[in-house]
JSON list of C-alpha atoms in Angstrom, two decimals:
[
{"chain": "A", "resi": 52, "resn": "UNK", "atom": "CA", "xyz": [107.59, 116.42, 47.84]},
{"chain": "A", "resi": 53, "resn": "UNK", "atom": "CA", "xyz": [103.81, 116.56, 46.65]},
{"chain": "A", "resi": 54, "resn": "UNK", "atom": "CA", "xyz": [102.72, 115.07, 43.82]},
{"chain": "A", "resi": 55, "resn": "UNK", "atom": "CA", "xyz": [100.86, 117.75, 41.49]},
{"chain": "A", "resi": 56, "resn": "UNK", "atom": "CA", "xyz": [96.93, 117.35, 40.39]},
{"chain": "A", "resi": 57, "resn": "UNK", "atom": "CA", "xyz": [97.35, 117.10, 36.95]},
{"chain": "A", "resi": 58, "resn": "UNK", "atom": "CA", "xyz": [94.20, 116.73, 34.33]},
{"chain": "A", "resi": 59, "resn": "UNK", "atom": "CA", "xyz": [93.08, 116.65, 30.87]},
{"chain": "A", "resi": 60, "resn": "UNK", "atom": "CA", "xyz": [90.83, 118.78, 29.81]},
{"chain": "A", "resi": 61, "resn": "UNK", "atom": "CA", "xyz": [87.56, 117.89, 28.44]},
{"chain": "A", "resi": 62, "resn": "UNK", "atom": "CA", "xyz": [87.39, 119.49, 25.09]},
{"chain": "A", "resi": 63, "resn": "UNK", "atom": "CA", "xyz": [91.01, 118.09, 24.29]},
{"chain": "A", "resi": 64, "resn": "UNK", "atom": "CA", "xyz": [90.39, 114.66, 24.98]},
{"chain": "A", "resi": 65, "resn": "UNK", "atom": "CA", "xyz": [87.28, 114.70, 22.95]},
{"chain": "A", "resi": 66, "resn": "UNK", "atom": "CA", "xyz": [89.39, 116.02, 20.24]},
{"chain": "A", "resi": 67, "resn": "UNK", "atom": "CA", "xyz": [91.92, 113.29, 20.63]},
{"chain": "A", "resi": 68, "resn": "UNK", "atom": "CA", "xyz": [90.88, 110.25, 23.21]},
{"chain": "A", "resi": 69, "resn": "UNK", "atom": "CA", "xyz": [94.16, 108.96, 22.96]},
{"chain": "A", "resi": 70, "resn": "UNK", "atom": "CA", "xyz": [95.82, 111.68, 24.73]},
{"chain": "A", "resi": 71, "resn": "UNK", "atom": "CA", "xyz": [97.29, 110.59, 27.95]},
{"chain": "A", "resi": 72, "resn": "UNK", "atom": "CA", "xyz": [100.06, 112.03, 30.30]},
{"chain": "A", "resi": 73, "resn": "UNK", "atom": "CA", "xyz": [102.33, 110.40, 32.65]},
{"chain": "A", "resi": 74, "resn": "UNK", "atom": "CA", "xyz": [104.03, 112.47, 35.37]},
{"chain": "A", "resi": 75, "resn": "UNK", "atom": "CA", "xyz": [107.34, 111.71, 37.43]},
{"chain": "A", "resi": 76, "resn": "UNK", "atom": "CA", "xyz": [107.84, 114.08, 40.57]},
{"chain": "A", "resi": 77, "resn": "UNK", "atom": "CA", "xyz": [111.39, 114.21, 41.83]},
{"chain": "A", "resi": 78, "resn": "UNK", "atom": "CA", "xyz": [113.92, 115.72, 43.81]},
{"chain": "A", "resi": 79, "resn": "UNK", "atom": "CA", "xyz": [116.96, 116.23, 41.62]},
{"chain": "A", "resi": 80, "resn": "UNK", "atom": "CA", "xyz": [120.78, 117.60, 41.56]},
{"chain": "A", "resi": 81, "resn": "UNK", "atom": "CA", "xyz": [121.36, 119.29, 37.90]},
{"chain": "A", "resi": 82, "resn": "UNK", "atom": "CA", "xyz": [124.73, 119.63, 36.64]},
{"chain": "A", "resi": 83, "resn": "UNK", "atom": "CA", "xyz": [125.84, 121.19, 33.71]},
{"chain": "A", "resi": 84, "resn": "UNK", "atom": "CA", "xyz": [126.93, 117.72, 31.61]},
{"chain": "A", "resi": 85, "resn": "UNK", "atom": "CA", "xyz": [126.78, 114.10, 32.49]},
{"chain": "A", "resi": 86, "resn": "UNK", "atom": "CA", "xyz": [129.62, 112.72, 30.03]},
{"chain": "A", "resi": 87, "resn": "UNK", "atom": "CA", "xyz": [128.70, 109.40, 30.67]},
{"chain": "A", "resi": 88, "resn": "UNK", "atom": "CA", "xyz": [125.31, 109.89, 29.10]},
{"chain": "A", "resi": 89, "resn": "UNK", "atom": "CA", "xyz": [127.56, 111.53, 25.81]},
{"chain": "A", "resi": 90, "resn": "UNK", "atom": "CA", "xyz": [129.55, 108.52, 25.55]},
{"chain": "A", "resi": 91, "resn": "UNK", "atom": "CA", "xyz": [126.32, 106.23, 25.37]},
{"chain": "A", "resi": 92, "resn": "UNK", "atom": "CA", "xyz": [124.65, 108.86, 23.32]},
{"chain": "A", "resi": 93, "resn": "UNK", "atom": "CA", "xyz": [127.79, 109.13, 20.94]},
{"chain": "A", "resi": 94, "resn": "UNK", "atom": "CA", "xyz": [129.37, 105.71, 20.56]},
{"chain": "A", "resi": 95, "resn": "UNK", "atom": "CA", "xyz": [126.26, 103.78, 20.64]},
{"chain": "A", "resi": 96, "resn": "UNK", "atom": "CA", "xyz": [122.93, 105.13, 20.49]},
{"chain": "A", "resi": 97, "resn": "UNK", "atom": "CA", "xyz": [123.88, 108.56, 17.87]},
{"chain": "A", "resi": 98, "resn": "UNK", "atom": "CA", "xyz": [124.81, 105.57, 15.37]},
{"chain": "A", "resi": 99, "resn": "UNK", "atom": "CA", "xyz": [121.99, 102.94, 15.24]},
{"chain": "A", "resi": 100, "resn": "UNK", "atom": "CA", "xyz": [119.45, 106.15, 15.50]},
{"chain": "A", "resi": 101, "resn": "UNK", "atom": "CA", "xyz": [121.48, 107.62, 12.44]},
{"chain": "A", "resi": 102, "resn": "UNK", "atom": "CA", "xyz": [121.29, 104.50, 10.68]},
{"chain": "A", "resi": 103, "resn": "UNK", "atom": "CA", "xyz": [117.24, 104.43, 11.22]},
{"chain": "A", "resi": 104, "resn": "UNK", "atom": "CA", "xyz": [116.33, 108.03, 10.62]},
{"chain": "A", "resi": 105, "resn": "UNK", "atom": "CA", "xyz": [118.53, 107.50, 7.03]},
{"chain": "A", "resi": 106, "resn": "UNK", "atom": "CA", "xyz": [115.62, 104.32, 6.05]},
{"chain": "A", "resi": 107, "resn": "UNK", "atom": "CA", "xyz": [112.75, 105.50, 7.60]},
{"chain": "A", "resi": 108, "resn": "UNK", "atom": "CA", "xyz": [110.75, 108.26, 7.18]},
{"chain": "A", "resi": 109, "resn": "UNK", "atom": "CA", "xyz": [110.06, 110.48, 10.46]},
{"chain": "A", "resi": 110, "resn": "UNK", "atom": "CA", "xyz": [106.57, 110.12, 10.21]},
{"chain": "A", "resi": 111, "resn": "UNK", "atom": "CA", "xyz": [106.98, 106.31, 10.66]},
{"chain": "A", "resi": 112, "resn": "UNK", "atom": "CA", "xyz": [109.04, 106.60, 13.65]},
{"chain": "A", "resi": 113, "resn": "UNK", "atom": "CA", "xyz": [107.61, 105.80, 17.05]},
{"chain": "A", "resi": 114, "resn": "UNK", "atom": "CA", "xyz": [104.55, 107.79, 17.94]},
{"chain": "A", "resi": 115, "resn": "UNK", "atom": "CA", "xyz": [105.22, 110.94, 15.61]},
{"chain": "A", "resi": 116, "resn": "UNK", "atom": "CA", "xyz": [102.37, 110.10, 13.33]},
{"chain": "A", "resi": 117, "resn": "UNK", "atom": "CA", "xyz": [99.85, 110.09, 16.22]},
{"chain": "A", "resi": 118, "resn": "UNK", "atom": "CA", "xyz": [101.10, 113.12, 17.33]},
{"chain": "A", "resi": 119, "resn": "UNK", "atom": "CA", "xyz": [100.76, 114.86, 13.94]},
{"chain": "A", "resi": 120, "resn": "UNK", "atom": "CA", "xyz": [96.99, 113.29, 13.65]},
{"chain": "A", "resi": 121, "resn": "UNK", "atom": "CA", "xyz": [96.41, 114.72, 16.64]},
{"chain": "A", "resi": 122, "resn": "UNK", "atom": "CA", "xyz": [97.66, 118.44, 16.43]},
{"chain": "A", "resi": 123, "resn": "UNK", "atom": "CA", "xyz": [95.41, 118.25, 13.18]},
{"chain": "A", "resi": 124, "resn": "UNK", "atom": "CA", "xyz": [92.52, 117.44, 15.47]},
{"chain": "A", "resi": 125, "resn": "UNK", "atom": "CA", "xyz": [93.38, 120.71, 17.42]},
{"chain": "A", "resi": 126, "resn": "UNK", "atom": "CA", "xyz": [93.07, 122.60, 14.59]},
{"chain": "A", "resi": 127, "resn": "UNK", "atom": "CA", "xyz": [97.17, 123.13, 14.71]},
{"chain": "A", "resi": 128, "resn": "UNK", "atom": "CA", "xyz": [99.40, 122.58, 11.29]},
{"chain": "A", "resi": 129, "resn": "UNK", "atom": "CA", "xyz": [102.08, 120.14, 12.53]},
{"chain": "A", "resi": 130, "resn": "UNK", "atom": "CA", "xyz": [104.19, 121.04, 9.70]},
{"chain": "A", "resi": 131, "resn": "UNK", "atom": "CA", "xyz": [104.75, 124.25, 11.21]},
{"chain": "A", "resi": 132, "resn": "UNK", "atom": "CA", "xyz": [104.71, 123.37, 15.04]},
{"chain": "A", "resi": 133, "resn": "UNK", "atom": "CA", "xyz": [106.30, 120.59, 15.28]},
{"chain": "A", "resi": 134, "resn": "UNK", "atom": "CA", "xyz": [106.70, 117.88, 18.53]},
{"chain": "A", "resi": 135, "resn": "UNK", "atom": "CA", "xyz": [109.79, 118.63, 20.34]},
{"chain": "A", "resi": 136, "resn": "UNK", "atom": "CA", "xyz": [111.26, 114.50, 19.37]},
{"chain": "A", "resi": 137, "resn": "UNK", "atom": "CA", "xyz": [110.09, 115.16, 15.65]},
{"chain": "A", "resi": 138, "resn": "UNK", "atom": "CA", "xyz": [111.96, 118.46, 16.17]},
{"chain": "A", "resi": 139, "resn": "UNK", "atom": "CA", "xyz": [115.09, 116.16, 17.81]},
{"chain": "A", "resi": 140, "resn": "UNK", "atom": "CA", "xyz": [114.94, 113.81, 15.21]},
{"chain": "A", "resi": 141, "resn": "UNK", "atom": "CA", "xyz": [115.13, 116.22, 11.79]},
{"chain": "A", "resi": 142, "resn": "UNK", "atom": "CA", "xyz": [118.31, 117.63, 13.62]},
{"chain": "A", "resi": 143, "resn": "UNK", "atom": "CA", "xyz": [119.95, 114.27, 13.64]},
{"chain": "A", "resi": 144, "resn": "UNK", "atom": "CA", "xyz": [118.99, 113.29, 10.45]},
{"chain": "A", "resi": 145, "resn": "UNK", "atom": "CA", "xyz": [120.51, 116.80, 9.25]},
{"chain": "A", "resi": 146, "resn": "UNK", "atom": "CA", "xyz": [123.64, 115.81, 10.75]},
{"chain": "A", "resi": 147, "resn": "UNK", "atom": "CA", "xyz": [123.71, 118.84, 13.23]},
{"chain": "A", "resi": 148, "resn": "UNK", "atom": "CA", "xyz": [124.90, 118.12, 17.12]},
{"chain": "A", "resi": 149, "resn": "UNK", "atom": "CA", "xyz": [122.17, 118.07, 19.90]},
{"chain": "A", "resi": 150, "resn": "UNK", "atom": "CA", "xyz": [122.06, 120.70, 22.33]},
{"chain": "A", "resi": 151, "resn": "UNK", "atom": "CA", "xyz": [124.09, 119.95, 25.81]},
{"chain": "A", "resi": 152, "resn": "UNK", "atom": "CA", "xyz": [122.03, 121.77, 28.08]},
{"chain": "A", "resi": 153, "resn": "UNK", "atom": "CA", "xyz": [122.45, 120.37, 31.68]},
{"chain": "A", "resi": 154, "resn": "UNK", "atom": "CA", "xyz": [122.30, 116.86, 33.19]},
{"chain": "A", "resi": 155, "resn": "UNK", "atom": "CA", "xyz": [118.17, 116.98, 33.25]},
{"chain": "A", "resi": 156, "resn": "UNK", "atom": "CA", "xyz": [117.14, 117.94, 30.09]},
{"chain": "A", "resi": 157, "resn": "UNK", "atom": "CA", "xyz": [119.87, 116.09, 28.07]},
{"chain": "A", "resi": 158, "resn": "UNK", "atom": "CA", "xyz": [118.29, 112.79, 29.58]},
{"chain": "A", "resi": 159, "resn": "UNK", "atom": "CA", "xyz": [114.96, 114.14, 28.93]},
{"chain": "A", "resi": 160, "resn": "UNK", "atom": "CA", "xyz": [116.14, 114.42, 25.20]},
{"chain": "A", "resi": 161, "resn": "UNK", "atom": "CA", "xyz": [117.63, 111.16, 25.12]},
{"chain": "A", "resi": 162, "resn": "UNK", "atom": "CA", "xyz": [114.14, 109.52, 26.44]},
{"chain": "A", "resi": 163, "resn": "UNK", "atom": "CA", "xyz": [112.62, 110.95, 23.76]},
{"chain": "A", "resi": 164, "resn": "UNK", "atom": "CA", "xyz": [114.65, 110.12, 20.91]},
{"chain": "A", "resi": 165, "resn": "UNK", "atom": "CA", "xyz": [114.54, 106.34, 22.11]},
{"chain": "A", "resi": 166, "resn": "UNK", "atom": "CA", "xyz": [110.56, 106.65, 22.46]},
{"chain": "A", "resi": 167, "resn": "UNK", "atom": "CA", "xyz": [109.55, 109.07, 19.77]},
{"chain": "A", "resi": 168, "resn": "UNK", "atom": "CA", "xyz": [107.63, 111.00, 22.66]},
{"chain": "A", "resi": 169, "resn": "UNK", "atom": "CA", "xyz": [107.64, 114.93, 23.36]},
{"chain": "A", "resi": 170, "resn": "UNK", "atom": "CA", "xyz": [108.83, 114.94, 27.44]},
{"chain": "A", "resi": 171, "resn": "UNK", "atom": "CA", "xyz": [108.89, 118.53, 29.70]},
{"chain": "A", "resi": 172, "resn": "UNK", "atom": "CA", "xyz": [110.65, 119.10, 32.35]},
{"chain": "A", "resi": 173, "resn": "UNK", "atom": "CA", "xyz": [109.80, 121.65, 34.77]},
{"chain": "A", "resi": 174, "resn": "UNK", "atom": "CA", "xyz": [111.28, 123.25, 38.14]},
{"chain": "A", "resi": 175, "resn": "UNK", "atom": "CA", "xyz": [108.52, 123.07, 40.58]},
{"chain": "A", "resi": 176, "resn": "UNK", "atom": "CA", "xyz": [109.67, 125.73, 42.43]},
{"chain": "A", "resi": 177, "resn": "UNK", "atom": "CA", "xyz": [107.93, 127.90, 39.55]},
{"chain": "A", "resi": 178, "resn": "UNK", "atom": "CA", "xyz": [104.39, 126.41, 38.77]},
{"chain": "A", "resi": 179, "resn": "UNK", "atom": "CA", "xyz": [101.31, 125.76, 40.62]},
{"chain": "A", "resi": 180, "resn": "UNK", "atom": "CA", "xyz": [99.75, 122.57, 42.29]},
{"chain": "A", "resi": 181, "resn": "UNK", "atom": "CA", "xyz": [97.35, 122.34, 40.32]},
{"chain": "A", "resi": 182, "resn": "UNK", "atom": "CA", "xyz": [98.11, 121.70, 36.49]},
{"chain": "A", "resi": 183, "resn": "UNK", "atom": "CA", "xyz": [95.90, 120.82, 33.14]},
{"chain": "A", "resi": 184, "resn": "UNK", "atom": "CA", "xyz": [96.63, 119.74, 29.97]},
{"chain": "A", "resi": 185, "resn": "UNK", "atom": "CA", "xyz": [94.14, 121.45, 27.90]},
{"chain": "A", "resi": 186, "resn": "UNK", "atom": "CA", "xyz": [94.13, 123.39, 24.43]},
{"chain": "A", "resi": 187, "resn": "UNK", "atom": "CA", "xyz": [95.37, 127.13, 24.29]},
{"chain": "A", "resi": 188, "resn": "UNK", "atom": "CA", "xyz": [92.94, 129.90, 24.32]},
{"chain": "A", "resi": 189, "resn": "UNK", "atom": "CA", "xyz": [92.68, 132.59, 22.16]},
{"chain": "A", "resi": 190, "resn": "UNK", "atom": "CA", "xyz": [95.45, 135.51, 22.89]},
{"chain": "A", "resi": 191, "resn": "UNK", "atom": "CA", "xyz": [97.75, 133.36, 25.29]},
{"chain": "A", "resi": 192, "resn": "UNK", "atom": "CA", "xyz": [101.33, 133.04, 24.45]},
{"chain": "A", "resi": 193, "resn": "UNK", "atom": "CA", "xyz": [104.41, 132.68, 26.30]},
{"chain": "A", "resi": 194, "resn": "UNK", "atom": "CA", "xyz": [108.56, 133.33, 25.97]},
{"chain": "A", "resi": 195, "resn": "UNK", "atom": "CA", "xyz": [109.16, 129.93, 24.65]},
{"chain": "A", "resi": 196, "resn": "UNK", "atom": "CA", "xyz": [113.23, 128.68, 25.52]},
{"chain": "A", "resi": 197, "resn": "UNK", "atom": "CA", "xyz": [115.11, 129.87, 22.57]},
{"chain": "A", "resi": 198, "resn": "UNK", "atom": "CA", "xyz": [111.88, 131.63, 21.12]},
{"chain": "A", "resi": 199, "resn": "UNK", "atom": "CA", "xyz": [111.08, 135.21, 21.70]},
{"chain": "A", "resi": 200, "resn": "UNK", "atom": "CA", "xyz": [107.80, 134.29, 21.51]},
{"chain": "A", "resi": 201, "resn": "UNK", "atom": "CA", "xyz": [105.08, 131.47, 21.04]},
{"chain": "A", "resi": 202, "resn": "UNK", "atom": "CA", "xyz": [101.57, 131.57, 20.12]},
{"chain": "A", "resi": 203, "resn": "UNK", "atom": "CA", "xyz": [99.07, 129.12, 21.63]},
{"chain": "A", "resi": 204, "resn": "UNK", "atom": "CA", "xyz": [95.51, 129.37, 20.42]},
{"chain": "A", "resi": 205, "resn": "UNK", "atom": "CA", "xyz": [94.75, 125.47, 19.94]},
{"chain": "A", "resi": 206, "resn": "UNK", "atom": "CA", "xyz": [98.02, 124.10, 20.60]},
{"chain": "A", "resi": 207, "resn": "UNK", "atom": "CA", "xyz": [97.95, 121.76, 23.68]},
{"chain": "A", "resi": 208, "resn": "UNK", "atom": "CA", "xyz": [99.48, 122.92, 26.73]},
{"chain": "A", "resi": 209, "resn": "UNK", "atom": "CA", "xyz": [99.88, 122.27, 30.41]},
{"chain": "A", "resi": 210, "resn": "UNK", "atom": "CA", "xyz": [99.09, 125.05, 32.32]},
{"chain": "A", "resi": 211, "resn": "UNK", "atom": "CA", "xyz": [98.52, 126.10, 36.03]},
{"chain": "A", "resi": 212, "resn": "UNK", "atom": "CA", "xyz": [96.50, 128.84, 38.01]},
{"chain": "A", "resi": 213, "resn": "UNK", "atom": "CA", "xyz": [98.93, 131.39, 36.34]},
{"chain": "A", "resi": 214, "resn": "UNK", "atom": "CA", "xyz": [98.61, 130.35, 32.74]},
{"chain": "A", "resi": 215, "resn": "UNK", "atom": "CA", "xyz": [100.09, 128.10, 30.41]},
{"chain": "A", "resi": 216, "resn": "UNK", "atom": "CA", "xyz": [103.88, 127.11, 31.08]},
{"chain": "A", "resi": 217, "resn": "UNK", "atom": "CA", "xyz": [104.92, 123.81, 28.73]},
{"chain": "A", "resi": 218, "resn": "UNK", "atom": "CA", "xyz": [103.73, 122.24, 25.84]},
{"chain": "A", "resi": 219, "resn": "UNK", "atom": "CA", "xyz": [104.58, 119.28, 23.78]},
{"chain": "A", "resi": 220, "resn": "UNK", "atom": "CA", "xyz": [106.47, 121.64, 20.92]},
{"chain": "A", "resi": 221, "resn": "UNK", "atom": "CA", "xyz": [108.10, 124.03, 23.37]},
{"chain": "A", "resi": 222, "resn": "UNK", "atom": "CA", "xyz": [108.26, 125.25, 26.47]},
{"chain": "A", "resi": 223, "resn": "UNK", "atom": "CA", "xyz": [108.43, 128.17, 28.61]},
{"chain": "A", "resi": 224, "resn": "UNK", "atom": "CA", "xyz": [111.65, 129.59, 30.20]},
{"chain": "A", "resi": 225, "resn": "UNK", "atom": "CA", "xyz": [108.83, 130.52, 33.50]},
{"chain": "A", "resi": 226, "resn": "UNK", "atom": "CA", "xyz": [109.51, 126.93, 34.29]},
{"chain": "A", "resi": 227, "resn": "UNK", "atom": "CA", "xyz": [112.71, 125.45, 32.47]},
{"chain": "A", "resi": 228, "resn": "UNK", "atom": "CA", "xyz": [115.04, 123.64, 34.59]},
{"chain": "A", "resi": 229, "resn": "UNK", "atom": "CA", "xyz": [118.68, 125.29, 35.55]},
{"chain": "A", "resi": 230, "resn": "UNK", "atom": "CA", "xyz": [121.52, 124.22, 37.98]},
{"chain": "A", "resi": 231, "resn": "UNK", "atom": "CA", "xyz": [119.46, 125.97, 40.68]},
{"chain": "A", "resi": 232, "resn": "UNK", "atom": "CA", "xyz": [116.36, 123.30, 40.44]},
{"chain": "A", "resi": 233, "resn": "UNK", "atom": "CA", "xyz": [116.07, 120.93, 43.37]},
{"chain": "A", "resi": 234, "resn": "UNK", "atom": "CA", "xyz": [112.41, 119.82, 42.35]},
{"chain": "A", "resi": 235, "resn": "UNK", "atom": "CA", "xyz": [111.06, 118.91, 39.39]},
{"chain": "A", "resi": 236, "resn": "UNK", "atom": "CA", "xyz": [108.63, 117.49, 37.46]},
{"chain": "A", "resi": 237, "resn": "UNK", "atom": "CA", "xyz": [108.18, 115.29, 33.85]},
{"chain": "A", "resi": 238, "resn": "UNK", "atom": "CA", "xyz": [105.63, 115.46, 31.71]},
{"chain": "A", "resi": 239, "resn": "UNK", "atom": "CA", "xyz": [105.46, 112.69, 29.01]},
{"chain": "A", "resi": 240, "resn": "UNK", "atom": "CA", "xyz": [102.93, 113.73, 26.42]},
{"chain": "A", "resi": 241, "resn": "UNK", "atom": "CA", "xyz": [100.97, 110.57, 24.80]},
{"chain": "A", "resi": 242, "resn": "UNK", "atom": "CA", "xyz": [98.86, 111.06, 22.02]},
{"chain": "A", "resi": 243, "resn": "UNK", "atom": "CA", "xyz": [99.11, 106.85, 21.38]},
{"chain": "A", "resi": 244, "resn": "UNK", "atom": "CA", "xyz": [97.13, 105.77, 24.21]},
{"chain": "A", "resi": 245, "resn": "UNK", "atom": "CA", "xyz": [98.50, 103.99, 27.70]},
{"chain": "A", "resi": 246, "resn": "UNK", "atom": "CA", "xyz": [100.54, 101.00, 26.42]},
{"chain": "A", "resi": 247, "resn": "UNK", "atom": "CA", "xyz": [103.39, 102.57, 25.03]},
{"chain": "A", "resi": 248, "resn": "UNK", "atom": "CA", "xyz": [103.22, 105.82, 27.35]},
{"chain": "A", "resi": 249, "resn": "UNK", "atom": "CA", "xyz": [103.53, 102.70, 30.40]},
{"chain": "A", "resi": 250, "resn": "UNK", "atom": "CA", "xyz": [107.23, 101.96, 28.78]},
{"chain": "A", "resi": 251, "resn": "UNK", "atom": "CA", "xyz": [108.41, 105.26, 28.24]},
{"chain": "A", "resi": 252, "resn": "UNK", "atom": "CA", "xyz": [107.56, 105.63, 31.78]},
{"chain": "A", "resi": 253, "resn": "UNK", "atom": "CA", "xyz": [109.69, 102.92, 33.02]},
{"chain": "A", "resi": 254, "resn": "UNK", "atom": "CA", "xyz": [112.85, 104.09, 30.70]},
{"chain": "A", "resi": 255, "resn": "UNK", "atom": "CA", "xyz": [112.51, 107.48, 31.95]},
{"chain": "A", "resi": 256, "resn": "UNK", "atom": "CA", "xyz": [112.84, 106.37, 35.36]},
{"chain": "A", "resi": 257, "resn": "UNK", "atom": "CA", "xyz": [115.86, 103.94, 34.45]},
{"chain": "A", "resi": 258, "resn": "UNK", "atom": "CA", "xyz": [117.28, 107.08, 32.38]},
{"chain": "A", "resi": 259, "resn": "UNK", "atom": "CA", "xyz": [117.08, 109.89, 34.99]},
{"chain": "A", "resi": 260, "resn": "UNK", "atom": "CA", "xyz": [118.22, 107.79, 37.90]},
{"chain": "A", "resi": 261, "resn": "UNK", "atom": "CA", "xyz": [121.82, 106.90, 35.53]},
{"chain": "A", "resi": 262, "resn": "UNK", "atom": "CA", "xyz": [122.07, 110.57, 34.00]},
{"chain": "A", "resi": 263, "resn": "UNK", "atom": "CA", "xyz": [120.28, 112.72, 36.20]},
{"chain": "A", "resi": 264, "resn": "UNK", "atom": "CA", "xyz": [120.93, 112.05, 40.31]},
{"chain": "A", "resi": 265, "resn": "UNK", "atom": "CA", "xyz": [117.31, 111.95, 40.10]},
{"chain": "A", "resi": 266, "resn": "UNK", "atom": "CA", "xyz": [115.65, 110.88, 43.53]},
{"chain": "A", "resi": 267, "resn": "UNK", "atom": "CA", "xyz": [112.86, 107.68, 43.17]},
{"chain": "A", "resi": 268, "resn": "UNK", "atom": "CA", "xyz": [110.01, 109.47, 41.54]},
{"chain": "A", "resi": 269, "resn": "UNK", "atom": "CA", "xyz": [106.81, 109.87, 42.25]},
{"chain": "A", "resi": 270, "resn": "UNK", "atom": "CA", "xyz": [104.08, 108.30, 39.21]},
{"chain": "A", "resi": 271, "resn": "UNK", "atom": "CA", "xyz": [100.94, 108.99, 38.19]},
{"chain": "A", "resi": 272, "resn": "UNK", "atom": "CA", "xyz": [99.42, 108.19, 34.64]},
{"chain": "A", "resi": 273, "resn": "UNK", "atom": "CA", "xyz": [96.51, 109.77, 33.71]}
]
């Protein structure tokens, strides 16, 4: 499986220079529920995240600050459009259950609730080779997953020769993962710089091969 060429735009990361992406390309077999990842999630890491989201507040948890500095940069209020793990981590802290989507994405959520960082997943089978992280242009929207509709002007967003497909708040149903996706592809969105993208990078891998009968990945950084 080829790696995709992914970039940042220009005009982004003079707007934020501490934007930085890793990518994992995999093959993968989705399933609809990996109870062993509940059980950890439920019995031990649901508790000790409970007990940190009750004394601290969310924008001192790992890397959401950075990400709200830098959706101001864009010109985007991140009061309104949140990052998906700032999204993940006011539904915990309102006591409401996390979605159980399949095997893929439920590890994706657990990465970032550990790390604080938005992560995409994406079925390769639907998006192009070549793929940028850049800012949204005026008009462009998409059907975001359990949105009838998103609106992208200045929001940051990875996007391939047929438009914009992900972003770090929500992403497309074009390229979400289902029980059909054999290929896919992670997108860890760092607006913190290399260090701490470098670790979520390694638990990812640790996470997906445990919860997601995710194949050795492919890694780049950018």
């Amino acid at each position: 499986m080829a790696m995709p060429t992914i970039s940042i735009d220009e005009n982004l990361k003079t707007a934020w220079p501490a934007t930085h992406v890793g990518c994992l390309c995999y093959s993968v077999d989705v399933c609809p529920k990996n109870q062993d990842l509940w059980d950890f999630y439920e019995k031990t890491f649901a508790p000790l995240l409970e007990q940190k989201l009750a004394s601290t507040a969310l924008p001192d948890m790992p890397n959401i600050a950075q990400a709200r500095a830098a959706y101001k940069a864009f010109g985007i209020d991140p009061g309104r459009h949140r990052i998906s793990s700032e999204a993940l981590y006011r539904r915990v802290r309102q006591g409401k259950a996390l979605y159980q989507i399949n095997s893929l994405v439920d590890a994706n959520n657990l990465v970032s609730l550990e790390t604080g960082f938005s992560l995409g997943s994406y079925d390769a089978a639907h998006i192009g080779q070549k793929i940028v992280l850049r800012l949204g242009q005026p008009g462009e929207g998409y059907a975001g997953i359990g949105k009838s509709g998103m609106t992208l002007e200045n929001m940051p967003v990875l996007a391939d020769d047929s438009g914009p497909f992900g972003s770090p708040t929500s992403d497309s149903t074009r390229a979400m993962i289902t029980d059909g996706t054999r290929k896919a592809i992670t997108v860890i969105y760092s607006f913190s710089g290399l260090e701490a993208l470098t670790d979520c990078l390694d638990l990812a891998k640790r996470c997906f091969n445990r919860y997601a009968c995710v194949g050795e990945p492919l890694v780049t950084v950018i």
